[in-house]
mmCIF file of C-alpha atoms in Angstrom:
data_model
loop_
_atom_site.group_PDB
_atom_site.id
_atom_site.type_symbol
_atom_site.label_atom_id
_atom_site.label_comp_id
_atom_site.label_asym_id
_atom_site.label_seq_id
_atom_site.Cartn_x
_atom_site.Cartn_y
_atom_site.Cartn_z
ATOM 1 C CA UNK F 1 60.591 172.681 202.631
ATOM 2 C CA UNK F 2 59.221 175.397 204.707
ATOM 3 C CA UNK F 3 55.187 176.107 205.251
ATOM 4 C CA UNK F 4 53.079 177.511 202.477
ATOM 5 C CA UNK F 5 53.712 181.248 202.187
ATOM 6 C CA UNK F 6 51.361 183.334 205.094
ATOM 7 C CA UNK F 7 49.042 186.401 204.968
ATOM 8 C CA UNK F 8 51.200 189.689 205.750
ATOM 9 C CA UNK F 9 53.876 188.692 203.479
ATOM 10 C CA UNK F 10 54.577 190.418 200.125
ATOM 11 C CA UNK F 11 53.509 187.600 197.286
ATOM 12 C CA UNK F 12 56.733 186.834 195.342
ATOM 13 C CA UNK F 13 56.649 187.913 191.996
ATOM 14 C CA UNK F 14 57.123 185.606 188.983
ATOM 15 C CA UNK F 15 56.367 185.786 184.999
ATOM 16 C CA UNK F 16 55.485 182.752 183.863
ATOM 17 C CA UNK F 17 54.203 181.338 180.156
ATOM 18 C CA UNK F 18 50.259 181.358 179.812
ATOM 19 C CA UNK F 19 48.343 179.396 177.524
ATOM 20 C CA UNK F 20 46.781 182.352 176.656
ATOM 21 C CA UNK F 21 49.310 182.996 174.695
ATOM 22 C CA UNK F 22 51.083 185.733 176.594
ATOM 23 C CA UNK F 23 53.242 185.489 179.801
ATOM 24 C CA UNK F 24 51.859 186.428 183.106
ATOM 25 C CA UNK F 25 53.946 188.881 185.158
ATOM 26 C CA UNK F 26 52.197 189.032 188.912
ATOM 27 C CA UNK F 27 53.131 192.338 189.711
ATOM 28 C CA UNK F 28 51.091 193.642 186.597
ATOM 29 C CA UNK F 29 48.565 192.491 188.094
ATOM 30 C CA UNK F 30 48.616 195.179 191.069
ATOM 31 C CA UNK F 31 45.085 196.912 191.650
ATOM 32 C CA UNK F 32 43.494 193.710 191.427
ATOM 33 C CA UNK F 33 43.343 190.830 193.852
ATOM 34 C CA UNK F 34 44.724 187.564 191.862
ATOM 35 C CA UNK F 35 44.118 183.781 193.360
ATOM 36 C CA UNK F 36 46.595 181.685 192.498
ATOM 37 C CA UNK F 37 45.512 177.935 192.300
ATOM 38 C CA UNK F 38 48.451 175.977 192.511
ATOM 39 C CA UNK F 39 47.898 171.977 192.107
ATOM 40 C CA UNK F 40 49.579 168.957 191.203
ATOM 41 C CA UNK F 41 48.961 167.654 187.529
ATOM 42 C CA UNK F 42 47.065 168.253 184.339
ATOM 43 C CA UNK F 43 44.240 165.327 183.439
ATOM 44 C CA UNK F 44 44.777 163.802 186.812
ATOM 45 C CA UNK F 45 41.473 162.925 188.228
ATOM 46 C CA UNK F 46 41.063 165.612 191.464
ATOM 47 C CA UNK F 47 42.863 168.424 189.805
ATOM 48 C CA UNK F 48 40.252 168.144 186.396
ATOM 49 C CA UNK F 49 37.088 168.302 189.323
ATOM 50 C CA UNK F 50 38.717 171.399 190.643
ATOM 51 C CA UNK F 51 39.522 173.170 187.939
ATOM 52 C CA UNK F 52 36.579 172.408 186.041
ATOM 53 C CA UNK F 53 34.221 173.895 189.154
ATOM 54 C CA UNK F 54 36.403 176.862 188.931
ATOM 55 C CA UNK F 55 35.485 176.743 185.577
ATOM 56 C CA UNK F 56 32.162 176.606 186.002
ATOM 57 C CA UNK F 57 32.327 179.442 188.496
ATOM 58 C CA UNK F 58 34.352 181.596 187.135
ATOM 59 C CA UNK F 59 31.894 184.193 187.605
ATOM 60 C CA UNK F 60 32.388 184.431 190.967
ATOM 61 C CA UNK F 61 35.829 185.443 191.049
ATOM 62 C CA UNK F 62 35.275 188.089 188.438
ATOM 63 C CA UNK F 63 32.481 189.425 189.675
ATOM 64 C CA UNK F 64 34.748 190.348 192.600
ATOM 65 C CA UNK F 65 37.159 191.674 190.448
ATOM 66 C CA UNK F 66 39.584 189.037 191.013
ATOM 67 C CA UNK F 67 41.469 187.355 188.342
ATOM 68 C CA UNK F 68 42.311 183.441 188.546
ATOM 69 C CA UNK F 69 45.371 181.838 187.860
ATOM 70 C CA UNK F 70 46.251 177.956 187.762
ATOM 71 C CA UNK F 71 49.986 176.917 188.325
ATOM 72 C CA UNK F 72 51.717 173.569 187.738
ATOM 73 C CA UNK F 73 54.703 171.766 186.915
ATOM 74 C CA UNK F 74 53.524 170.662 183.480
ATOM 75 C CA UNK F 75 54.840 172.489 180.166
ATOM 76 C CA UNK F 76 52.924 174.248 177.605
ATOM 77 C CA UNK F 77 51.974 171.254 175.367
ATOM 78 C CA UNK F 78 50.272 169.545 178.452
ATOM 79 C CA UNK F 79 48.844 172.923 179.716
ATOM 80 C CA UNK F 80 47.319 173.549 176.145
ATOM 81 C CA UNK F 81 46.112 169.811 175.624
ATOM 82 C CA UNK F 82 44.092 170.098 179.038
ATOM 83 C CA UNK F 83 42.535 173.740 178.460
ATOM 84 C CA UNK F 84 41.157 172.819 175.469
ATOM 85 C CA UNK F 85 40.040 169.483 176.707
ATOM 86 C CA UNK F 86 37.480 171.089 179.257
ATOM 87 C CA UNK F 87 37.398 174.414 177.940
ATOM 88 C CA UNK F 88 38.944 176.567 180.720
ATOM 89 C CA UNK F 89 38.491 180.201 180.560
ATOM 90 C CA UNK F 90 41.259 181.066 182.551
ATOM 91 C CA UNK F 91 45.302 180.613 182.422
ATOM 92 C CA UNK F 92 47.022 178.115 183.241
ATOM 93 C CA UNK F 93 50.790 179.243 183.761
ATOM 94 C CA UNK F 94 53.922 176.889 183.045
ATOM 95 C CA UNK F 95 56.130 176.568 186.419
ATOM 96 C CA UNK F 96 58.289 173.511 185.190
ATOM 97 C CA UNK F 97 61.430 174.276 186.858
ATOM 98 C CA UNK F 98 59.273 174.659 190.320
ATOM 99 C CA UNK F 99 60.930 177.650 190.972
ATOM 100 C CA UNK F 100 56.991 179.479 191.571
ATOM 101 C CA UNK F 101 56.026 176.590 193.693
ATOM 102 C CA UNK F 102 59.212 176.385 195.812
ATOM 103 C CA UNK F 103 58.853 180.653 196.091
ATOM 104 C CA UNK F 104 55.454 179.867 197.655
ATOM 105 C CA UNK F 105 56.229 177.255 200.200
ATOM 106 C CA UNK F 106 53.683 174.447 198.304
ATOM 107 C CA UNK F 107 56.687 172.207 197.158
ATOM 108 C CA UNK F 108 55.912 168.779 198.847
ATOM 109 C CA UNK F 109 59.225 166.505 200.403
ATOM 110 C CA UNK F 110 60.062 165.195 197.505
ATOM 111 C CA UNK F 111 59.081 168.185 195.340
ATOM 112 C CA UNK F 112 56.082 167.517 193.522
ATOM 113 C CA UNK F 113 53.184 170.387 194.022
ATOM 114 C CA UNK F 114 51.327 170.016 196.721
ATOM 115 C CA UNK F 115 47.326 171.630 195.903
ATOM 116 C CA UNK F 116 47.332 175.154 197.582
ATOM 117 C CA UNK F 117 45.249 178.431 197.110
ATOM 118 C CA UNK F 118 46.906 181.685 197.825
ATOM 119 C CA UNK F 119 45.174 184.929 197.189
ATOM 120 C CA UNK F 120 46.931 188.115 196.883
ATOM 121 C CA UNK F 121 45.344 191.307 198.013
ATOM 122 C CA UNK F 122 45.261 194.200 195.337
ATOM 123 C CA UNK F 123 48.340 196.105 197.048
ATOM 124 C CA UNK F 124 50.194 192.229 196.018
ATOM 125 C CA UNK F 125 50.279 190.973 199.666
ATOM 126 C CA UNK F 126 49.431 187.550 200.423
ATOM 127 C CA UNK F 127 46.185 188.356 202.292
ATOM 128 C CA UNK F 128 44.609 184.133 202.414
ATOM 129 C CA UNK F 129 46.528 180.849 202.236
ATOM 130 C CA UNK F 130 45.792 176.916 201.718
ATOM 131 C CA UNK F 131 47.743 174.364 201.227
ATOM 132 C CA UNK F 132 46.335 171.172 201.066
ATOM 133 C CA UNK F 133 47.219 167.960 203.567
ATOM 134 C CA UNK F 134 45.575 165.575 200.670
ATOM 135 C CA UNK F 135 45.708 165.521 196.827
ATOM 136 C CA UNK F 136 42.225 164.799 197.013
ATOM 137 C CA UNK F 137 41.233 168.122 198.427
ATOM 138 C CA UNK F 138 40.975 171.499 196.771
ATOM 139 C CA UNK F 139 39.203 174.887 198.194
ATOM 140 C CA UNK F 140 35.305 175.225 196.494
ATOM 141 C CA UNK F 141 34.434 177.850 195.184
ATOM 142 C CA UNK F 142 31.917 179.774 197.117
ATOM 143 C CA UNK F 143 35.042 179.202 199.963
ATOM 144 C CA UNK F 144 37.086 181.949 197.630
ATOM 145 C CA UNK F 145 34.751 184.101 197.238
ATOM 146 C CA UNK F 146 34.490 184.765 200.620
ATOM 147 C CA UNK F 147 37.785 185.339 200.910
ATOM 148 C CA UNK F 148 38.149 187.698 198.377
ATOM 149 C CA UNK F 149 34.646 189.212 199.796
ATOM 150 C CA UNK F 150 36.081 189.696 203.294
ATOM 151 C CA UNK F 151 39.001 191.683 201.002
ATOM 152 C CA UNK F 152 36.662 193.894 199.693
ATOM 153 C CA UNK F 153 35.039 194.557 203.190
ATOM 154 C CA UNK F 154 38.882 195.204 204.265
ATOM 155 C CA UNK F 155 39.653 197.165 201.620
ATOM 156 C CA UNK F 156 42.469 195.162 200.832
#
C-alpha cells in the first residue's frame, strides 16, 4: 500500500451512500473546499472522541465554507445507528468495499482504514494531507481550520 495521497494531486473522485439520505458525488462538490475525515470504525472509542469534537465544531469548518465528510468501511445500518447515537450533523459516507480508502492511499497492511484527514482545495486538488501513525490520534479541530484558512489566504 502506497503513502496517503499528497498535496498537488487531483483528489480522486468517488460517489458514495450518505446517511443523509442522498449519495455524495466529490466532484459536485467543486467551488468548495471539502475535508474528508477518513477513520477506522463506528462506536469504537477514539473515532466517537473525534467525530464528536468535529461535531461540536462544526462551525468552524462552515464558517470557512468548507463542507465535512466522514468515510469508513462500515455500511449504512452501522453509519445510521452511530449518527443518531451522538447526533452528528454531518455525513458519514459508506466505503465498504474500500475502494475510497485504497484510492486515497489510507488503506493500512492488512487493509483496515488507517485515521487520515485530506482536504481538497475548491478547484478539487488535494491541497493538505494526514494520515495517522496511531489509531489513537486524529487531527483537532482548530488544526483544520487552519488549513483550510491558509486556503483561503492562497486562494485555493
Amino acid at each position: 500500500m502506497g503513502g496517503v495521497i499528497r498535496a498537488g494531486e487531483l483528489a480522486p473522485d468517488f460517489t458514495l451512500a450518505s446517511t443523509l439520505g442522498e449519495t455524495v458525488t466529490l466532484s459536485s462538490l467543486r467551488g468548495v473546499p471539502v475535508v474528508l475525515a477518513f477513520y477506522p470504525g463506528d462506536d469504537t472509542e477514539v473515532c466517537t472522541v473525534q467525530l464528536r469534537s468535529y461535531n461540536d465544531d462544526l462551525s468552524s469548518f462552515e464558517s470557512r465554507g468548507a463542507k465535512l465528510l466522514a468515510l469508513s468501511p462500515q455500511g449504512m445500518a452501522s453509519h445510521l445507528s452511530f449518527a443518531a447515537k451522538y447526533g452528528f450533523r454531518f455525513p458519514l459516507l459508506v466505503d465498504e468495499d474500500k475502494a475510497v480508502g485504497e484510492a486515497y492511499g489510507i488503506l493500512g497492511p492488512l487493509g483496515f482504514y488507517r485515521r487520515a484527514i485530506v482536504v481538497v482545495g475548491a478547484d478539487g486538488v488535494v491541497r493538505w494531507s494526514h494520515r495517522a501513525l496511531t489509531s489513537a490520534t486524529f487531527r483537532r479541530t482548530d488544526e483544520l481550520a487552519e488549513v483550510l484558512d491558509g486556503l483561503w489566504a492562497s486562494g485555493t
